[in-house]
XYZ file of C-alpha atoms in Angstrom:
306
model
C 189.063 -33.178 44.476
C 186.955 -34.964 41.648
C 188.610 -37.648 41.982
C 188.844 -37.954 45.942
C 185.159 -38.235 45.407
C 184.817 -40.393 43.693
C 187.202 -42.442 45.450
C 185.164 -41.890 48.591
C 181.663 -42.573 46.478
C 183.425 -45.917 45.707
C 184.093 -46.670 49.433
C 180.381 -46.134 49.886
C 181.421 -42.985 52.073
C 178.840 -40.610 51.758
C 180.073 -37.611 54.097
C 183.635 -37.585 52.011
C 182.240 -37.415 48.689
C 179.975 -34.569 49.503
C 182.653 -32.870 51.097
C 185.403 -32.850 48.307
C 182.752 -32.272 45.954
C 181.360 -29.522 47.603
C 185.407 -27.833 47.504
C 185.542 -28.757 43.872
C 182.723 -26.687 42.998
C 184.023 -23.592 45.053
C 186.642 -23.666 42.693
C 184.547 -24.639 39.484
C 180.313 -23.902 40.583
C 179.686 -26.088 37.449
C 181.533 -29.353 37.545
C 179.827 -32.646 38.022
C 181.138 -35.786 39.728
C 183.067 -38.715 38.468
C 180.961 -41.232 37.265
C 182.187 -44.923 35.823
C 181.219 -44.445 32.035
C 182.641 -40.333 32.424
C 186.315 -41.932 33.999
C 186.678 -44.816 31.325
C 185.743 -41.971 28.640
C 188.402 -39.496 29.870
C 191.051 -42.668 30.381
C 190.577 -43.802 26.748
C 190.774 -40.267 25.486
C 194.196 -39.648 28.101
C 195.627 -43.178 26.793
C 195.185 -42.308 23.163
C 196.803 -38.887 23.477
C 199.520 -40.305 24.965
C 200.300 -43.283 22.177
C 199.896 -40.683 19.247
C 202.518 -38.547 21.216
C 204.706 -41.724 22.236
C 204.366 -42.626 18.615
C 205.384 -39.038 17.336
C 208.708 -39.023 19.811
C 209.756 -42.758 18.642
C 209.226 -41.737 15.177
C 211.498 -39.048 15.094
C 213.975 -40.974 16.827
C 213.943 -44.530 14.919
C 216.258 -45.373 12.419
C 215.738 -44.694 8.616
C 216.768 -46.749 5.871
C 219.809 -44.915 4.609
C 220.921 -46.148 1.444
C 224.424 -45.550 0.550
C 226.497 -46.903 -2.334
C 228.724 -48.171 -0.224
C 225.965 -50.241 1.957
C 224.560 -51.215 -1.310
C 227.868 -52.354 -3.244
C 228.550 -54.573 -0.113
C 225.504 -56.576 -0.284
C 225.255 -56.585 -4.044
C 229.015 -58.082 -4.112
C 227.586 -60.513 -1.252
C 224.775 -61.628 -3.045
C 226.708 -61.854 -6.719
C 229.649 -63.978 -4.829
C 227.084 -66.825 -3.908
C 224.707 -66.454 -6.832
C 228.107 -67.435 -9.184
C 228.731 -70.634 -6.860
C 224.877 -71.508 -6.592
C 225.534 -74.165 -9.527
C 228.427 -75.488 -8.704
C 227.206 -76.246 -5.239
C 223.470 -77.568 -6.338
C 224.730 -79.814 -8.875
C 227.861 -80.823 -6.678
C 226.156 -82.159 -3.480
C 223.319 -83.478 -5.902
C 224.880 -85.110 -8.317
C 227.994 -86.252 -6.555
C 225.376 -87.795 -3.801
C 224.570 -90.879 -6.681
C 227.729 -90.792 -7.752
C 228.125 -88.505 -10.305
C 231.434 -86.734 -10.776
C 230.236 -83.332 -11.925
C 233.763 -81.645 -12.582
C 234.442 -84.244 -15.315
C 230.994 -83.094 -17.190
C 230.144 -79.848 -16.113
C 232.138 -76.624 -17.728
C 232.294 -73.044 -16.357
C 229.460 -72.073 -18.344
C 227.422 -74.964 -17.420
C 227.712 -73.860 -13.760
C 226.578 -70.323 -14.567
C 223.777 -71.664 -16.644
C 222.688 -73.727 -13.610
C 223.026 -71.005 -11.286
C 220.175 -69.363 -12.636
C 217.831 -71.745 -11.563
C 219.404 -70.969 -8.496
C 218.307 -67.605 -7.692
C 215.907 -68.519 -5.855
C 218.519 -69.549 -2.374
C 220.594 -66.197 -3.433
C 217.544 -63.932 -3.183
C 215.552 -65.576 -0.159
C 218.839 -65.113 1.727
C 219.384 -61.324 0.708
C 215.406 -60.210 1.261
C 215.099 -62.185 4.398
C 218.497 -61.182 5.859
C 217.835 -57.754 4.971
C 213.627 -57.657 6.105
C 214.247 -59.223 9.399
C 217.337 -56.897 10.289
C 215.751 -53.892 9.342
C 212.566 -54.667 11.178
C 214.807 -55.096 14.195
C 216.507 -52.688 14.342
C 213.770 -50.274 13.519
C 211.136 -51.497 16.407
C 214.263 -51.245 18.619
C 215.131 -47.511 17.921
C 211.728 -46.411 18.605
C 212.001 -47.719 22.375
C 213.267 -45.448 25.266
C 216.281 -46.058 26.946
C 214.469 -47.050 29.645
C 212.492 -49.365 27.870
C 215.646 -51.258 26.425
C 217.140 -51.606 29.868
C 214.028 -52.953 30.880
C 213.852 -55.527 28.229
C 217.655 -56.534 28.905
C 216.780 -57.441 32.296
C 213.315 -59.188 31.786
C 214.910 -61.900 29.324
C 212.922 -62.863 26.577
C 212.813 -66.168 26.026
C 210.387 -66.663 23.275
C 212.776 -66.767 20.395
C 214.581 -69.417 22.500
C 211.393 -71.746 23.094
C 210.596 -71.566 19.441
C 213.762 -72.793 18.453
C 213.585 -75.661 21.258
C 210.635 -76.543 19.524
C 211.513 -76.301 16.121
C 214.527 -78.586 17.082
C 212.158 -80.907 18.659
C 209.899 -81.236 14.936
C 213.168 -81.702 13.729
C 214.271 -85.087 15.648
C 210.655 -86.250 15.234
C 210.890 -85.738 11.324
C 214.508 -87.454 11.368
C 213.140 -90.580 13.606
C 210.596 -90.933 11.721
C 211.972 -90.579 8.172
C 210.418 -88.156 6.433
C 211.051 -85.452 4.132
C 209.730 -82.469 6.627
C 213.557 -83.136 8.352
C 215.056 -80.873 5.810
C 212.532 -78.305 6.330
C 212.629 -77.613 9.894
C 216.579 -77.791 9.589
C 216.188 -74.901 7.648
C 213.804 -73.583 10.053
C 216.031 -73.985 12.860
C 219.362 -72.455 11.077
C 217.275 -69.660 10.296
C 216.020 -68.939 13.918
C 219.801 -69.083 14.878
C 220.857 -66.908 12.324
C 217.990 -64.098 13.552
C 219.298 -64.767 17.034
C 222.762 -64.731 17.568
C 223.491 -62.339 14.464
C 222.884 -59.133 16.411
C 224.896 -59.814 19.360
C 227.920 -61.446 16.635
C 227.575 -57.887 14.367
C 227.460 -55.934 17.454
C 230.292 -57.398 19.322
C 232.744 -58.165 16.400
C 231.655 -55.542 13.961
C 232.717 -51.956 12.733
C 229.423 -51.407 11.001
C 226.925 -54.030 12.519
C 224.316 -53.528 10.148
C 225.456 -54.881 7.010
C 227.518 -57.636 9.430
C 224.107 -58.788 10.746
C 222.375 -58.872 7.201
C 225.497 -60.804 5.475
C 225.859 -63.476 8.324
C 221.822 -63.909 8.357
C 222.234 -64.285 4.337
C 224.947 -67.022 4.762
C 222.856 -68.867 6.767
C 219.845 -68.682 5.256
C 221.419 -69.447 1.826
C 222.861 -72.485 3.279
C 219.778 -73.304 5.021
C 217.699 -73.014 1.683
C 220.163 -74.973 -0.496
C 220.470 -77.272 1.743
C 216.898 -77.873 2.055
C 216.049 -77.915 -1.538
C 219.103 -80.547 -1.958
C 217.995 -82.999 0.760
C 214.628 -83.500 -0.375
C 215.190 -83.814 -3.704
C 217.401 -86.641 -2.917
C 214.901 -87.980 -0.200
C 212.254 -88.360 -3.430
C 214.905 -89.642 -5.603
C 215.593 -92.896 -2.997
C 212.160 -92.828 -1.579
C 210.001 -92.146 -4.594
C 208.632 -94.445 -6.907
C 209.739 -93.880 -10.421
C 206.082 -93.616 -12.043
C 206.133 -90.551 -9.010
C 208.851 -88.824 -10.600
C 208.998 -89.394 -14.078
C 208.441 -86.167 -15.840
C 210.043 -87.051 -19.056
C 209.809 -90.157 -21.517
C 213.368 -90.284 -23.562
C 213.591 -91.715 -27.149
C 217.208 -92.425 -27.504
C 218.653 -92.285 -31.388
C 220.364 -95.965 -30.589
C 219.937 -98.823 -28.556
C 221.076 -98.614 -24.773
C 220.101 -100.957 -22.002
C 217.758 -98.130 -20.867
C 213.764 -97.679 -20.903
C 213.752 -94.110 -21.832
C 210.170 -94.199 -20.166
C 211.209 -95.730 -16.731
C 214.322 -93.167 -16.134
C 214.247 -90.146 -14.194
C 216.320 -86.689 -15.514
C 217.858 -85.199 -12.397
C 220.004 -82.778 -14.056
C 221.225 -81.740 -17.437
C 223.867 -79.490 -19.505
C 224.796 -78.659 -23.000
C 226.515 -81.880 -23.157
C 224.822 -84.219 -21.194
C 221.844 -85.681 -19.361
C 222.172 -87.131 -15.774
C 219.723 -90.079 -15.113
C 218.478 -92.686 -12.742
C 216.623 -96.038 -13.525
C 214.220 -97.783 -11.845
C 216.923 -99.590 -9.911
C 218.707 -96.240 -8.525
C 221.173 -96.484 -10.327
C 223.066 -93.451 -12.288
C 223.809 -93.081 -16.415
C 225.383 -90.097 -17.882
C 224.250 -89.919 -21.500
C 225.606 -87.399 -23.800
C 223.313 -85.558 -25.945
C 224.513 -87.104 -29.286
C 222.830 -90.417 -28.004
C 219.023 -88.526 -27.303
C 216.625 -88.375 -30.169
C 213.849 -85.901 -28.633
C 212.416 -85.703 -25.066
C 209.037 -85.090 -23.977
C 206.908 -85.182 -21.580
C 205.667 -88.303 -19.268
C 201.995 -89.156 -20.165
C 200.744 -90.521 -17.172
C 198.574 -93.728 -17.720
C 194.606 -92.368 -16.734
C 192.737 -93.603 -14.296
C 189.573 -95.693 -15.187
C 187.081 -93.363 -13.995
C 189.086 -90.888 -15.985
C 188.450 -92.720 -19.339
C 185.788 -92.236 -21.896
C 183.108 -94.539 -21.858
């Protein structure tokens, strides 16, 4: 009745109002009408009871993180089974890209030893395969059926467009030759990964959960690796060498080689892998290096003393 009063208040009907609030106070003699500031009170208080209890039913529904040993053996043996190969594949496309043939010079320990510098592509892919899935899947359990179906039928395409445009940074980077290419590759293999690997894990998958978080680690591994590999080698060729000297080389006889104008790309317990000024690569074994430190850049002349 309160509210058909206010309803008829609104339409500037006078007669109505007084009416239904004359019944409304037959049942209740000390009720008041409807203003504006009383209605958006009681709407905020209604709308916040109802989110605490929507909150309190999705809660109880959603999906915990249940850690199992055998969940947690899978992606361990996952993460292990790349983290062993992380050297051989660094040092393989690096390398071998200036002509280096690393199986004649690297030895099974050498690859394990590089591998650990190599964490870094084995964990990104295991926390961010893991993070994003969870996150997923969680925000999607607390949602009503209804909600879901809804979803399914109003596409959401913003996953898609930032992809599209992602792809579209990526062809500008590669036309115009810069290093950002290898970045928003990785950008865009991830955004795939996060995309189709819920609908692959569901689909083809017994347990979809650890099927999602190994395919999203693949690709994000690759992605990483293969970002960290391409621009290296983009500063390598594009570089100049006073930009990426880090090292000045005393050798302990005489080579055809400034020790000061070479750059160190890689090294083992047997040798160092080098390029000169004129891109071009030298494998010198350790027996030949005296001691190695590091490049003093030349100061600047407002950088000198007076």
């Amino acid at each position: 009745l309160l509210v058909k009063n206010f309803a008829a208040f609104s339409r500037k009907d006078d007669k109505a109002a007084e009416y239904y609030l004359a019944l409304a106070k037959k049942y209740y003699t000390a009720t008041s009408e409807i203003n504006i500031e009383r209605l958006f009170k009681i709407e905020k208080e209604v709308k916040k009871q109802l989110r605490e209890l929507k909150n309190e039913v999705a809660d109880r529904e959603a999906i915990k993180i249940e850690i199992s040993f055998t969940n947690v053996g899978a992606i361990v043996s996952l993460v292990s089974s790349f983290f062993l190969i992380t050297g051989y594949l660094y040092n393989n496309f690096l390398l071998g890209h200036f002509g280096f043939e690393v199986s004649k010079y690297f030895s099974l320990s050498d690859y394990l030893a590089s591998s650990i510098d190599g964490v870094r592509y084995s964990a990104s892919g295991a926390i961010i395969g893991i993070l994003f899935y969870f996150i997923g899947m969680h925000s999607a359990s607390r949602k009503t059926y209804a909600q879901i179906d809804i979803e399914r039928k109003r596409s959401d395409y913003a996953p898609y467009l930032m992809l599209l445009g992602t792809i579209v940074l990526t062809l500008k980077a590669y036309w115009d030759d810069t290093e950002h290419f290898y970045y928003f590759v990785y950008m865009s293999m991830l955004l795939i990964a996060l995309i189709v690997s819920p609908w692959i894990s569901r689909r083809y998958f017994k347990d979809p959960v650890i099927a999602a978080i190994s395919i999203v680690f693949v690709i994000n591994f690759a992605g990483h690796m293969y970002q960290s590999i391409g621009r290296e080698i983009y500063r390598l060729e594009h570089y100049s060498v006073e930009e990426l000297c880090r090292y000045d080389i005393l050798f302990k006889s005489s080579l055809p080689i400034d020790g000061s104008r070479v750059v160190l790309i890689a090294a083992n317990s047997n040798y160092l892998f080098l390029l000169d000024e004129n891109r071009e690569p030298h494998v010198i074994p350790r027996d030949y290096i005296h001691h190695v430190m590091l490049h003093r850049k030349p100061k600047k002349l407002s950088e000198s003393a007076p």
